[in-house]
Amino acid sequence: MGDEDKKALLGRLTLLADAGTALASTLDLLEGLRRVCRVLTGRLGDWCVVDLLDERGRLERAVVSHRTPEVLAPGGYEGLLPPVPQDAAGPLPRVLRGAGPLLLADIPSPNRAANPLHARQLELFEQLAARSAIITPLRARREVLGALTVARTDADHPFTKNDLPFIEALVRSLALQVDNARLHQQTQRIAERFQRDLLPELPQLDHLQIAARYTPAQAIAQVGGDWYDAFVLPQGDTVLVIGDVAGHDLQAAIAMSALRNMLRGIAVDRQEPPGRSCAAWTSPSIPCTRRRPRHASTPWSKAPSRAASGGCTTPPPDTCLPC
């Protein structure tokens, strides 16, 4: 292997690593794909497109990136695409059915399109002056998630069949990360929906007006163990609770539900001052989830002129029994 071959190999390995790092550097899938495309358009092609299939099989042009961003009309390319035809006519439909990577060395005009999806693809090639392109399926767990297209506009330096193995390896690695990112997003959506379904209905009271708004403090922490509660005790006192369980995942939301209901049950059953109820709630003798509450504040009152409050914190590790 000559020096030029070694240099080319090192460049491709570096590109492979940089593309993976770009996608892994954010939990936001679309932002990660934008970063990947910026890496690819700087060192592999002149422009790059990522088309993704959603859970219902609809195809969306998710990302369009160009070496010269000024040539792209803002919002002029992304969006839903025509349905994927069953006959898989055209390179993009073929790739979405599992073929590829495909090398396009001779790109036809849009008036020769086999179907609406093929026409949209050829229109993009014409608008962005593609002279050659490689389309590769994003495939993970035997499922095609979408396609990545890299194009060159220089007719003197087109893609060739020698580029196919490297781009296939590159996209195979990216597809696994895309699949992991999608699974993470699905888990987050399920957890957020679960948590919001657990939010209590606030009581309507004559002596007290209660309102609440529940929003995540950070975009990356859409779920977790924070909660609030409000209910009326049998003797008429109103209980307000704000609490937190450590964590920002589905397990934290489940633990939050169990602990919230436990505290409500203790308050209704014992009808004691807040401090005593909190002490009973955090007692190691009471069954608990695997996650203990970090804190909770519990003021309650029957009338606006009278209130009592109590606080709960996580018991020291040497006093928390295994659950």
PDB file of C-alpha atoms in Angstrom:
ATOM      1  CA  MET A   1       0.000   0.000   0.000  1.00  0.00           C
ATOM      2  CA  GLY A   2       1.469   3.316  -1.137  1.00  0.00           C
ATOM      3  CA  ASP A   3       1.504   6.577   0.784  1.00  0.00           C
ATOM      4  CA  GLU A   4      -1.476   7.925  -1.156  1.00  0.00           C
ATOM      5  CA  ASP A   5      -3.503   4.809  -0.421  1.00  0.00           C
ATOM      6  CA  LYS A   6      -2.637   5.024   3.277  1.00  0.00           C
ATOM      7  CA  LYS A   7      -3.616   8.673   3.340  1.00  0.00           C
ATOM      8  CA  ALA A   8      -6.948   7.922   1.641  1.00  0.00           C
ATOM      9  CA  LEU A   9      -7.657   5.062   4.051  1.00  0.00           C
ATOM     10  CA  LEU A  10      -6.847   7.227   7.066  1.00  0.00           C
ATOM     11  CA  GLY A  11      -9.130   9.950   5.720  1.00  0.00           C
ATOM     12  CA  ARG A  12     -12.025   7.540   5.344  1.00  0.00           C
ATOM     13  CA  LEU A  13     -11.546   6.044   8.789  1.00  0.00           C
ATOM     14  CA  THR A  14     -11.469   9.541  10.260  1.00  0.00           C
ATOM     15  CA  LEU A  15     -14.633  10.436   8.354  1.00  0.00           C
ATOM     16  CA  LEU A  16     -16.333   7.291   9.652  1.00  0.00           C
ATOM     17  CA  ALA A  17     -15.435   8.209  13.231  1.00  0.00           C
ATOM     18  CA  ASP A  18     -16.422  11.865  12.850  1.00  0.00           C
ATOM     19  CA  ALA A  19     -19.819  10.994  11.372  1.00  0.00           C
ATOM     20  CA  GLY A  20     -20.543   8.622  14.253  1.00  0.00           C
ATOM     21  CA  THR A  21     -19.480  11.222  16.790  1.00  0.00           C
ATOM     22  CA  ALA A  22     -21.685  13.852  15.142  1.00  0.00           C
ATOM     23  CA  LEU A  23     -24.777  11.665  15.470  1.00  0.00           C
ATOM     24  CA  ALA A  24     -23.960  10.577  19.016  1.00  0.00           C
ATOM     25  CA  SER A  25     -23.288  14.131  20.213  1.00  0.00           C
ATOM     26  CA  THR A  26     -26.987  14.936  20.711  1.00  0.00           C
ATOM     27  CA  LEU A  27     -30.133  13.141  21.863  1.00  0.00           C
ATOM     28  CA  ASP A  28     -32.139  14.956  19.179  1.00  0.00           C
ATOM     29  CA  LEU A  29     -32.262  12.636  16.158  1.00  0.00           C
ATOM     30  CA  LEU A  30     -32.849  15.321  13.521  1.00  0.00           C
ATOM     31  CA  GLU A  31     -30.130  17.570  14.903  1.00  0.00           C
ATOM     32  CA  GLY A  32     -27.772  14.600  14.949  1.00  0.00           C
ATOM     33  CA  LEU A  33     -28.538  13.820  11.298  1.00  0.00           C
ATOM     34  CA  ARG A  34     -27.967  17.466  10.374  1.00  0.00           C
ATOM     35  CA  ARG A  35     -24.556  17.296  11.986  1.00  0.00           C
ATOM     36  CA  VAL A  36     -23.768  14.081  10.121  1.00  0.00           C
ATOM     37  CA  CYS A  37     -24.755  15.652   6.811  1.00  0.00           C
ATOM     38  CA  ARG A  38     -22.577  18.678   7.511  1.00  0.00           C
ATOM     39  CA  VAL A  39     -19.649  16.318   8.034  1.00  0.00           C
ATOM     40  CA  LEU A  40     -20.387  14.402   4.831  1.00  0.00           C
ATOM     41  CA  THR A  41     -20.936  17.458   2.640  1.00  0.00           C
ATOM     42  CA  GLY A  42     -17.669  18.901   3.801  1.00  0.00           C
ATOM     43  CA  ARG A  43     -15.568  15.854   2.950  1.00  0.00           C
ATOM     44  CA  LEU A  44     -17.435  13.283   0.862  1.00  0.00           C
ATOM     45  CA  GLY A  45     -19.991  14.985  -1.370  1.00  0.00           C
ATOM     46  CA  ASP A  46     -21.438  18.372  -2.265  1.00  0.00           C
ATOM     47  CA  TRP A  47     -24.852  17.757  -0.743  1.00  0.00           C
ATOM     48  CA  CYS A  48     -26.585  15.170   1.372  1.00  0.00           C
ATOM     49  CA  VAL A  49     -30.197  14.145   2.023  1.00  0.00           C
ATOM     50  CA  VAL A  50     -31.747  11.922   4.689  1.00  0.00           C
ATOM     51  CA  ASP A  51     -35.231  10.505   4.072  1.00  0.00           C
ATOM     52  CA  LEU A  52     -36.911   8.733   6.997  1.00  0.00           C
ATOM     53  CA  LEU A  53     -39.898   6.392   7.222  1.00  0.00           C
ATOM     54  CA  ASP A  54     -42.190   6.948  10.182  1.00  0.00           C
ATOM     55  CA  GLU A  55     -44.111   4.319  12.159  1.00  0.00           C
ATOM     56  CA  ARG A  56     -46.990   4.452   9.656  1.00  0.00           C
ATOM     57  CA  GLY A  57     -44.745   3.993   6.640  1.00  0.00           C
ATOM     58  CA  ARG A  58     -44.884   7.621   5.523  1.00  0.00           C
ATOM     59  CA  LEU A  59     -41.702   8.999   3.993  1.00  0.00           C
ATOM     60  CA  GLU A  60     -40.334  12.350   5.089  1.00  0.00           C
ATOM     61  CA  ARG A  61     -37.393  14.249   3.697  1.00  0.00           C
ATOM     62  CA  ALA A  62     -35.937  15.021   7.096  1.00  0.00           C
ATOM     63  CA  VAL A  63     -32.600  16.679   6.334  1.00  0.00           C
ATOM     64  CA  VAL A  64     -31.110  18.444   3.313  1.00  0.00           C
ATOM     65  CA  SER A  65     -27.564  19.770   3.660  1.00  0.00           C
ATOM     66  CA  HIS A  66     -25.320  21.486   1.099  1.00  0.00           C
ATOM     67  CA  ARG A  67     -21.643  22.353   1.030  1.00  0.00           C
ATOM     68  CA  THR A  68     -22.784  25.910   0.289  1.00  0.00           C
ATOM     69  CA  PRO A  69     -25.823  26.415   2.558  1.00  0.00           C
ATOM     70  CA  GLU A  70     -26.766  29.669   0.823  1.00  0.00           C
ATOM     71  CA  VAL A  71     -28.016  27.777  -2.236  1.00  0.00           C
ATOM     72  CA  LEU A  72     -30.761  26.083  -0.213  1.00  0.00           C
ATOM     73  CA  ALA A  73     -34.084  27.867   0.084  1.00  0.00           C
ATOM     74  CA  PRO A  74     -35.079  27.816   3.788  1.00  0.00           C
ATOM     75  CA  GLY A  75     -37.700  25.118   4.316  1.00  0.00           C
ATOM     76  CA  GLY A  76     -37.939  24.525   0.584  1.00  0.00           C
ATOM     77  CA  TYR A  77     -36.924  20.877   0.515  1.00  0.00           C
ATOM     78  CA  GLU A  78     -37.873  19.127   3.756  1.00  0.00           C
ATOM     79  CA  GLY A  79     -41.297  17.643   4.380  1.00  0.00           C
ATOM     80  CA  LEU A  80     -43.534  14.703   3.534  1.00  0.00           C
ATOM     81  CA  LEU A  81     -42.895  12.926   0.243  1.00  0.00           C
ATOM     82  CA  PRO A  82     -45.285  10.955  -1.997  1.00  0.00           C
ATOM     83  CA  PRO A  83     -46.078   7.378  -0.914  1.00  0.00           C
ATOM     84  CA  VAL A  84     -43.505   4.692  -1.629  1.00  0.00           C
ATOM     85  CA  PRO A  85     -44.847   2.683  -4.608  1.00  0.00           C
ATOM     86  CA  GLN A  86     -45.270  -1.054  -4.247  1.00  0.00           C
ATOM     87  CA  ASP A  87     -43.519  -1.769  -7.547  1.00  0.00           C
ATOM     88  CA  ALA A  88     -40.335  -0.065  -6.247  1.00  0.00           C
ATOM     89  CA  ALA A  89     -39.723   1.712  -9.553  1.00  0.00           C
ATOM     90  CA  GLY A  90     -36.932   4.278  -9.270  1.00  0.00           C
ATOM     91  CA  PRO A  91     -33.759   4.214  -7.173  1.00  0.00           C
ATOM     92  CA  LEU A  92     -35.163   5.690  -3.949  1.00  0.00           C
ATOM     93  CA  PRO A  93     -38.170   3.311  -3.809  1.00  0.00           C
ATOM     94  CA  ARG A  94     -35.814   0.417  -4.550  1.00  0.00           C
ATOM     95  CA  VAL A  95     -33.530   1.402  -1.688  1.00  0.00           C
ATOM     96  CA  LEU A  96     -36.494   1.769   0.667  1.00  0.00           C
ATOM     97  CA  ARG A  97     -37.492  -1.784  -0.281  1.00  0.00           C
ATOM     98  CA  GLY A  98     -34.057  -3.015   0.759  1.00  0.00           C
ATOM     99  CA  ALA A  99     -31.839  -2.678  -2.325  1.00  0.00           C
ATOM    100  CA  GLY A 100     -28.581  -0.812  -2.401  1.00  0.00           C
ATOM    101  CA  PRO A 101     -26.391   0.992  -2.058  1.00  0.00           C
ATOM    102  CA  LEU A 102     -27.127   2.227  -5.564  1.00  0.00           C
ATOM    103  CA  LEU A 103     -24.767   4.292  -7.708  1.00  0.00           C
ATOM    104  CA  LEU A 104     -26.418   6.880  -9.958  1.00  0.00           C
ATOM    105  CA  ALA A 105     -23.874   7.834 -12.590  1.00  0.00           C
ATOM    106  CA  ASP A 106     -26.381   8.951 -15.212  1.00  0.00           C
ATOM    107  CA  ILE A 107     -29.208  10.958 -13.668  1.00  0.00           C
ATOM    108  CA  PRO A 108     -32.290  11.341 -15.913  1.00  0.00           C
ATOM    109  CA  SER A 109     -34.499  14.419 -16.108  1.00  0.00           C
ATOM    110  CA  PRO A 110     -37.678  14.627 -13.982  1.00  0.00           C
ATOM    111  CA  ASN A 111     -39.924  14.077 -17.019  1.00  0.00           C
ATOM    112  CA  ARG A 112     -38.662  10.490 -17.160  1.00  0.00           C
ATOM    113  CA  ALA A 113     -39.821   9.683 -13.630  1.00  0.00           C
ATOM    114  CA  ALA A 114     -41.585   6.371 -13.050  1.00  0.00           C
ATOM    115  CA  ASN A 115     -43.821   7.642 -10.215  1.00  0.00           C
ATOM    116  CA  PRO A 116     -44.430  10.769  -8.075  1.00  0.00           C
ATOM    117  CA  LEU A 117     -41.756   9.829  -5.536  1.00  0.00           C
ATOM    118  CA  HIS A 118     -39.209   9.258  -8.278  1.00  0.00           C
ATOM    119  CA  ALA A 119     -40.186  12.619  -9.773  1.00  0.00           C
ATOM    120  CA  ARG A 120     -39.577  14.443  -6.475  1.00  0.00           C
ATOM    121  CA  GLN A 121     -36.172  12.837  -6.211  1.00  0.00           C
ATOM    122  CA  LEU A 122     -35.178  13.770  -9.762  1.00  0.00           C
ATOM    123  CA  GLU A 123     -36.426  17.322  -9.229  1.00  0.00           C
ATOM    124  CA  LEU A 124     -34.102  17.629  -6.253  1.00  0.00           C
ATOM    125  CA  PHE A 125     -31.199  16.276  -8.298  1.00  0.00           C
ATOM    126  CA  GLU A 126     -31.932  18.849 -10.991  1.00  0.00           C
ATOM    127  CA  GLN A 127     -32.363  21.760  -8.571  1.00  0.00           C
ATOM    128  CA  LEU A 128     -29.104  20.996  -6.767  1.00  0.00           C
ATOM    129  CA  ALA A 129     -27.182  20.118  -9.954  1.00  0.00           C
ATOM    130  CA  ALA A 130     -26.257  16.546  -9.060  1.00  0.00           C
ATOM    131  CA  ARG A 131     -23.971  14.803 -11.551  1.00  0.00           C
ATOM    132  CA  SER A 132     -23.588  11.578  -9.592  1.00  0.00           C
ATOM    133  CA  ALA A 133     -25.032  10.192  -6.373  1.00  0.00           C
ATOM    134  CA  ILE A 134     -25.080   7.171  -4.095  1.00  0.00           C
ATOM    135  CA  ILE A 135     -28.287   6.176  -2.286  1.00  0.00           C
ATOM    136  CA  THR A 136     -27.944   3.809   0.658  1.00  0.00           C
ATOM    137  CA  PRO A 137     -30.616   2.268   2.893  1.00  0.00           C
ATOM    138  CA  LEU A 138     -30.571   3.052   6.598  1.00  0.00           C
ATOM    139  CA  ARG A 139     -31.135  -0.510   7.753  1.00  0.00           C
ATOM    140  CA  ALA A 140     -31.147  -1.834  11.311  1.00  0.00           C
ATOM    141  CA  ARG A 141     -32.585  -5.030  12.817  1.00  0.00           C
ATOM    142  CA  ARG A 142     -33.651  -6.151   9.319  1.00  0.00           C
ATOM    143  CA  GLU A 143     -35.804  -3.062   8.920  1.00  0.00           C
ATOM    144  CA  VAL A 144     -35.259  -0.156   6.538  1.00  0.00           C
ATOM    145  CA  LEU A 145     -35.588   3.106   8.468  1.00  0.00           C
ATOM    146  CA  GLY A 146     -34.976   5.385   5.506  1.00  0.00           C
ATOM    147  CA  ALA A 147     -32.259   6.324   3.038  1.00  0.00           C
ATOM    148  CA  LEU A 148     -29.191   8.527   2.884  1.00  0.00           C
ATOM    149  CA  THR A 149     -28.238  10.168  -0.405  1.00  0.00           C
ATOM    150  CA  VAL A 150     -24.858  11.768  -1.048  1.00  0.00           C
ATOM    151  CA  ALA A 151     -24.364  13.641  -4.329  1.00  0.00           C
ATOM    152  CA  ARG A 152     -21.556  15.369  -6.203  1.00  0.00           C
ATOM    153  CA  THR A 153     -21.987  18.266  -8.596  1.00  0.00           C
ATOM    154  CA  ASP A 154     -18.564  18.048 -10.255  1.00  0.00           C
ATOM    155  CA  ALA A 155     -18.734  15.966 -13.417  1.00  0.00           C
ATOM    156  CA  ASP A 156     -14.934  15.579 -13.364  1.00  0.00           C
ATOM    157  CA  HIS A 157     -14.945  13.887  -9.936  1.00  0.00           C
ATOM    158  CA  PRO A 158     -18.042  11.671  -9.842  1.00  0.00           C
ATOM    159  CA  PHE A 159     -18.808   8.842  -7.490  1.00  0.00           C
ATOM    160  CA  THR A 160     -17.745   5.432  -8.779  1.00  0.00           C
ATOM    161  CA  LYS A 161     -18.428   1.845  -7.802  1.00  0.00           C
ATOM    162  CA  ASN A 162     -15.223   1.961  -5.745  1.00  0.00           C
ATOM    163  CA  ASP A 163     -16.999   4.333  -3.328  1.00  0.00           C
ATOM    164  CA  LEU A 164     -19.849   1.920  -2.629  1.00  0.00           C
ATOM    165  CA  PRO A 165     -18.215  -0.310   0.038  1.00  0.00           C
ATOM    166  CA  PHE A 166     -17.077   2.631   2.168  1.00  0.00           C
ATOM    167  CA  ILE A 167     -20.407   4.458   2.001  1.00  0.00           C
ATOM    168  CA  GLU A 168     -22.251   1.231   2.778  1.00  0.00           C
ATOM    169  CA  ALA A 169     -20.084   0.713   5.882  1.00  0.00           C
ATOM    170  CA  LEU A 170     -20.569   4.340   6.895  1.00  0.00           C
ATOM    171  CA  VAL A 171     -24.353   4.220   6.595  1.00  0.00           C
ATOM    172  CA  ARG A 172     -24.574   0.823   8.296  1.00  0.00           C
ATOM    173  CA  SER A 173     -22.920   2.316  11.364  1.00  0.00           C
ATOM    174  CA  LEU A 174     -25.157   5.391  11.238  1.00  0.00           C
ATOM    175  CA  ALA A 175     -28.300   3.263  10.870  1.00  0.00           C
ATOM    176  CA  LEU A 176     -27.631   1.502  14.170  1.00  0.00           C
ATOM    177  CA  GLN A 177     -27.311   4.859  15.902  1.00  0.00           C
ATOM    178  CA  VAL A 178     -30.470   6.140  14.213  1.00  0.00           C
ATOM    179  CA  ASP A 179     -32.321   3.055  15.419  1.00  0.00           C
ATOM    180  CA  ASN A 180     -31.053   3.558  18.971  1.00  0.00           C
ATOM    181  CA  ALA A 181     -32.036   7.235  18.875  1.00  0.00           C
ATOM    182  CA  ARG A 182     -35.536   6.318  17.691  1.00  0.00           C
ATOM    183  CA  LEU A 183     -35.934   3.744  20.436  1.00  0.00           C
ATOM    184  CA  HIS A 184     -34.849   6.362  22.958  1.00  0.00           C
ATOM    185  CA  GLN A 185     -37.384   8.849  21.605  1.00  0.00           C
ATOM    186  CA  GLN A 186     -40.153   6.237  21.681  1.00  0.00           C
ATOM    187  CA  THR A 187     -39.327   5.417  25.294  1.00  0.00           C
ATOM    188  CA  GLN A 188     -39.341   9.104  26.171  1.00  0.00           C
ATOM    189  CA  ARG A 189     -42.734   9.619  24.500  1.00  0.00           C
ATOM    190  CA  ILE A 190     -44.216   6.626  26.321  1.00  0.00           C
ATOM    191  CA  ALA A 191     -42.814   7.795  29.637  1.00  0.00           C
ATOM    192  CA  GLU A 192     -44.014  11.368  29.135  1.00  0.00           C
ATOM    193  CA  ARG A 193     -47.502  10.201  28.167  1.00  0.00           C
ATOM    194  CA  PHE A 194     -47.535   7.856  31.157  1.00  0.00           C
ATOM    195  CA  GLN A 195     -46.423  10.613  33.494  1.00  0.00           C
ATOM    196  CA  ARG A 196     -48.957  13.126  32.233  1.00  0.00           C
ATOM    197  CA  ASP A 197     -51.719  10.546  32.544  1.00  0.00           C
ATOM    198  CA  LEU A 198     -50.757  10.220  36.204  1.00  0.00           C
ATOM    199  CA  LEU A 199     -51.184  13.913  36.959  1.00  0.00           C
ATOM    200  CA  PRO A 200     -54.013  14.339  39.469  1.00  0.00           C
ATOM    201  CA  GLU A 201     -57.251  16.193  38.896  1.00  0.00           C
ATOM    202  CA  LEU A 202     -57.153  19.174  41.217  1.00  0.00           C
ATOM    203  CA  PRO A 203     -60.081  19.521  43.648  1.00  0.00           C
ATOM    204  CA  GLN A 204     -62.568  22.368  43.244  1.00  0.00           C
ATOM    205  CA  LEU A 205     -62.794  24.137  46.612  1.00  0.00           C
ATOM    206  CA  ASP A 206     -64.775  27.078  47.945  1.00  0.00           C
ATOM    207  CA  HIS A 207     -62.048  28.321  50.263  1.00  0.00           C
ATOM    208  CA  LEU A 208     -59.019  27.731  48.020  1.00  0.00           C
ATOM    209  CA  GLN A 209     -58.225  28.148  44.336  1.00  0.00           C
ATOM    210  CA  ILE A 210     -55.629  25.673  43.039  1.00  0.00           C
ATOM    211  CA  ALA A 211     -53.923  25.739  39.646  1.00  0.00           C
ATOM    212  CA  ALA A 212     -50.893  23.850  38.337  1.00  0.00           C
ATOM    213  CA  ARG A 213     -48.739  23.726  35.233  1.00  0.00           C
ATOM    214  CA  TYR A 214     -46.415  20.803  34.593  1.00  0.00           C
ATOM    215  CA  THR A 215     -43.527  21.331  32.136  1.00  0.00           C
ATOM    216  CA  PRO A 216     -39.993  19.864  31.961  1.00  0.00           C
ATOM    217  CA  ALA A 217     -37.194  22.117  33.167  1.00  0.00           C
ATOM    218  CA  GLN A 218     -34.903  20.919  30.365  1.00  0.00           C
ATOM    219  CA  ALA A 219     -35.541  19.688  26.844  1.00  0.00           C
ATOM    220  CA  ILE A 220     -33.496  16.542  27.512  1.00  0.00           C
ATOM    221  CA  ALA A 221     -35.470  15.670  30.646  1.00  0.00           C
ATOM    222  CA  GLN A 222     -39.044  15.298  29.439  1.00  0.00           C
ATOM    223  CA  VAL A 223     -39.899  12.736  32.108  1.00  0.00           C
ATOM    224  CA  GLY A 224     -38.874  12.073  35.649  1.00  0.00           C
ATOM    225  CA  GLY A 225     -39.935  11.860  39.254  1.00  0.00           C
ATOM    226  CA  ASP A 226     -41.295  15.348  39.928  1.00  0.00           C
ATOM    227  CA  TRP A 227     -44.932  15.499  40.974  1.00  0.00           C
ATOM    228  CA  TYR A 228     -47.628  17.492  42.657  1.00  0.00           C
ATOM    229  CA  ASP A 229     -50.829  16.417  44.361  1.00  0.00           C
ATOM    230  CA  ALA A 230     -53.828  18.018  46.029  1.00  0.00           C
ATOM    231  CA  PHE A 231     -56.668  16.298  47.854  1.00  0.00           C
ATOM    232  CA  VAL A 232     -59.086  16.784  50.743  1.00  0.00           C
ATOM    233  CA  LEU A 233     -58.870  14.733  53.935  1.00  0.00           C
ATOM    234  CA  PRO A 234     -62.040  13.242  55.479  1.00  0.00           C
ATOM    235  CA  GLN A 235     -62.114  15.930  58.200  1.00  0.00           C
ATOM    236  CA  GLY A 236     -61.991  18.669  55.532  1.00  0.00           C
ATOM    237  CA  ASP A 237     -58.319  19.688  55.527  1.00  0.00           C
ATOM    238  CA  THR A 238     -56.773  20.331  52.112  1.00  0.00           C
ATOM    239  CA  VAL A 239     -53.436  18.663  51.389  1.00  0.00           C
ATOM    240  CA  LEU A 240     -50.969  20.084  48.854  1.00  0.00           C
ATOM    241  CA  VAL A 241     -47.890  18.040  47.954  1.00  0.00           C
ATOM    242  CA  ILE A 242     -44.863  18.805  45.795  1.00  0.00           C
ATOM    243  CA  GLY A 243     -42.305  16.017  45.548  1.00  0.00           C
ATOM    244  CA  ASP A 244     -39.400  14.614  43.583  1.00  0.00           C
ATOM    245  CA  VAL A 245     -37.925  11.188  42.926  1.00  0.00           C
ATOM    246  CA  ALA A 246     -34.384  11.045  41.547  1.00  0.00           C
ATOM    247  CA  GLY A 247     -34.125  10.204  37.856  1.00  0.00           C
ATOM    248  CA  HIS A 248     -35.409  11.247  34.427  1.00  0.00           C
ATOM    249  CA  ASP A 249     -36.787   8.037  32.944  1.00  0.00           C
ATOM    250  CA  LEU A 250     -39.787   5.721  32.940  1.00  0.00           C
ATOM    251  CA  GLN A 251     -38.659   4.014  36.147  1.00  0.00           C
ATOM    252  CA  ALA A 252     -38.612   7.377  37.929  1.00  0.00           C
ATOM    253  CA  ALA A 253     -42.143   8.108  36.722  1.00  0.00           C
ATOM    254  CA  ILE A 254     -43.348   4.700  37.942  1.00  0.00           C
ATOM    255  CA  ALA A 255     -41.676   5.221  41.322  1.00  0.00           C
ATOM    256  CA  MET A 256     -43.241   8.673  41.519  1.00  0.00           C
ATOM    257  CA  SER A 257     -46.710   7.170  41.027  1.00  0.00           C
ATOM    258  CA  ALA A 258     -46.196   4.577  43.756  1.00  0.00           C
ATOM    259  CA  LEU A 259     -44.746   7.045  46.253  1.00  0.00           C
ATOM    260  CA  ARG A 260     -47.389   9.675  45.589  1.00  0.00           C
ATOM    261  CA  ASN A 261     -50.193   7.195  46.176  1.00  0.00           C
ATOM    262  CA  MET A 262     -48.434   5.892  49.283  1.00  0.00           C
ATOM    263  CA  LEU A 263     -48.198   9.384  50.777  1.00  0.00           C
ATOM    264  CA  ARG A 264     -51.835  10.070  49.970  1.00  0.00           C
ATOM    265  CA  GLY A 265     -52.861   6.818  51.658  1.00  0.00           C
ATOM    266  CA  ILE A 266     -50.827   7.612  54.768  1.00  0.00           C
ATOM    267  CA  ALA A 267     -52.284  11.115  55.000  1.00  0.00           C
ATOM    268  CA  VAL A 268     -55.876   9.898  54.640  1.00  0.00           C
ATOM    269  CA  ASP A 269     -55.441   6.950  57.001  1.00  0.00           C
ATOM    270  CA  ARG A 270     -53.496   8.618  59.808  1.00  0.00           C
ATOM    271  CA  GLN A 271     -54.771  12.203  59.565  1.00  0.00           C
ATOM    272  CA  GLU A 272     -51.690  13.407  61.445  1.00  0.00           C
ATOM    273  CA  PRO A 273     -49.632  16.606  61.122  1.00  0.00           C
ATOM    274  CA  PRO A 274     -47.544  16.782  57.918  1.00  0.00           C
ATOM    275  CA  GLY A 275     -44.237  16.094  59.636  1.00  0.00           C
ATOM    276  CA  ARG A 276     -45.478  12.822  61.134  1.00  0.00           C
ATOM    277  CA  SER A 277     -46.988  11.683  57.864  1.00  0.00           C
ATOM    278  CA  CYS A 278     -43.713  12.406  56.082  1.00  0.00           C
ATOM    279  CA  ALA A 279     -41.780  10.520  58.749  1.00  0.00           C
ATOM    280  CA  ALA A 280     -44.050   7.514  58.297  1.00  0.00           C
ATOM    281  CA  TRP A 281     -43.767   7.812  54.519  1.00  0.00           C
ATOM    282  CA  THR A 282     -39.957   7.627  54.569  1.00  0.00           C
ATOM    283  CA  SER A 283     -39.795   4.992  57.294  1.00  0.00           C
ATOM    284  CA  PRO A 284     -37.742   1.936  56.276  1.00  0.00           C
ATOM    285  CA  SER A 285     -40.461  -0.277  57.769  1.00  0.00           C
ATOM    286  CA  ILE A 286     -42.906   0.745  55.040  1.00  0.00           C
ATOM    287  CA  PRO A 287     -42.561  -1.083  51.693  1.00  0.00           C
ATOM    288  CA  CYS A 288     -41.133   1.180  49.022  1.00  0.00           C
ATOM    289  CA  THR A 289     -40.074   1.202  45.419  1.00  0.00           C
ATOM    290  CA  ARG A 290     -36.429   0.825  44.521  1.00  0.00           C
ATOM    291  CA  ARG A 291     -36.154   4.605  44.367  1.00  0.00           C
ATOM    292  CA  ARG A 292     -36.679   6.713  47.450  1.00  0.00           C
ATOM    293  CA  PRO A 293     -38.070  10.252  47.316  1.00  0.00           C
ATOM    294  CA  ARG A 294     -35.484  12.997  47.361  1.00  0.00           C
ATOM    295  CA  HIS A 295     -37.887  15.412  49.015  1.00  0.00           C
ATOM    296  CA  ALA A 296     -41.505  16.405  49.421  1.00  0.00           C
ATOM    297  CA  SER A 297     -43.185  19.382  51.016  1.00  0.00           C
ATOM    298  CA  THR A 298     -46.701  18.906  52.361  1.00  0.00           C
ATOM    299  CA  PRO A 299     -48.643  21.916  53.611  1.00  0.00           C
ATOM    300  CA  TRP A 300     -52.314  21.434  54.422  1.00  0.00           C
ATOM    301  CA  SER A 301     -55.046  23.553  55.831  1.00  0.00           C
ATOM    302  CA  LYS A 302     -58.816  23.685  56.156  1.00  0.00           C
ATOM    303  CA  ALA A 303     -58.957  27.454  55.834  1.00  0.00           C
ATOM    304  CA  PRO A 304     -56.643  30.096  54.319  1.00  0.00           C
ATOM    305  CA  SER A 305     -55.935  31.497  57.792  1.00  0.00           C
ATOM    306  CA  ARG A 306     -54.484  28.240  59.156  1.00  0.00           C
ATOM    307  CA  ALA A 307     -51.754  26.059  57.690  1.00  0.00           C
ATOM    308  CA  ALA A 308     -49.258  23.427  58.760  1.00  0.00           C
ATOM    309  CA  SER A 309     -46.333  22.109  56.770  1.00  0.00           C
ATOM    310  CA  GLY A 310     -43.796  19.354  56.838  1.00  0.00           C
ATOM    311  CA  GLY A 311     -40.779  18.252  54.830  1.00  0.00           C
ATOM    312  CA  CYS A 312     -39.397  14.874  53.833  1.00  0.00           C
ATOM    313  CA  THR A 313     -35.900  14.054  52.634  1.00  0.00           C
ATOM    314  CA  THR A 314     -34.233  10.854  51.580  1.00  0.00           C
ATOM    315  CA  PRO A 315     -33.299   8.693  54.587  1.00  0.00           C
ATOM    316  CA  PRO A 316     -29.559   8.092  55.056  1.00  0.00           C
ATOM    317  CA  PRO A 317     -28.395   4.964  53.215  1.00  0.00           C
ATOM    318  CA  ASP A 318     -27.716   3.130  56.500  1.00  0.00           C
ATOM    319  CA  THR A 319     -31.391   3.381  57.484  1.00  0.00           C
ATOM    320  CA  CYS A 320     -33.027   2.459  54.140  1.00  0.00           C
ATOM    321  CA  LEU A 321     -33.788  -1.240  54.026  1.00  0.00           C
ATOM    322  CA  PRO A 322     -33.699  -3.200  50.735  1.00  0.00           C
ATOM    323  CA  CYS A 323     -37.006  -3.021  48.861  1.00  0.00           C
TER     324      CYS A 323
END
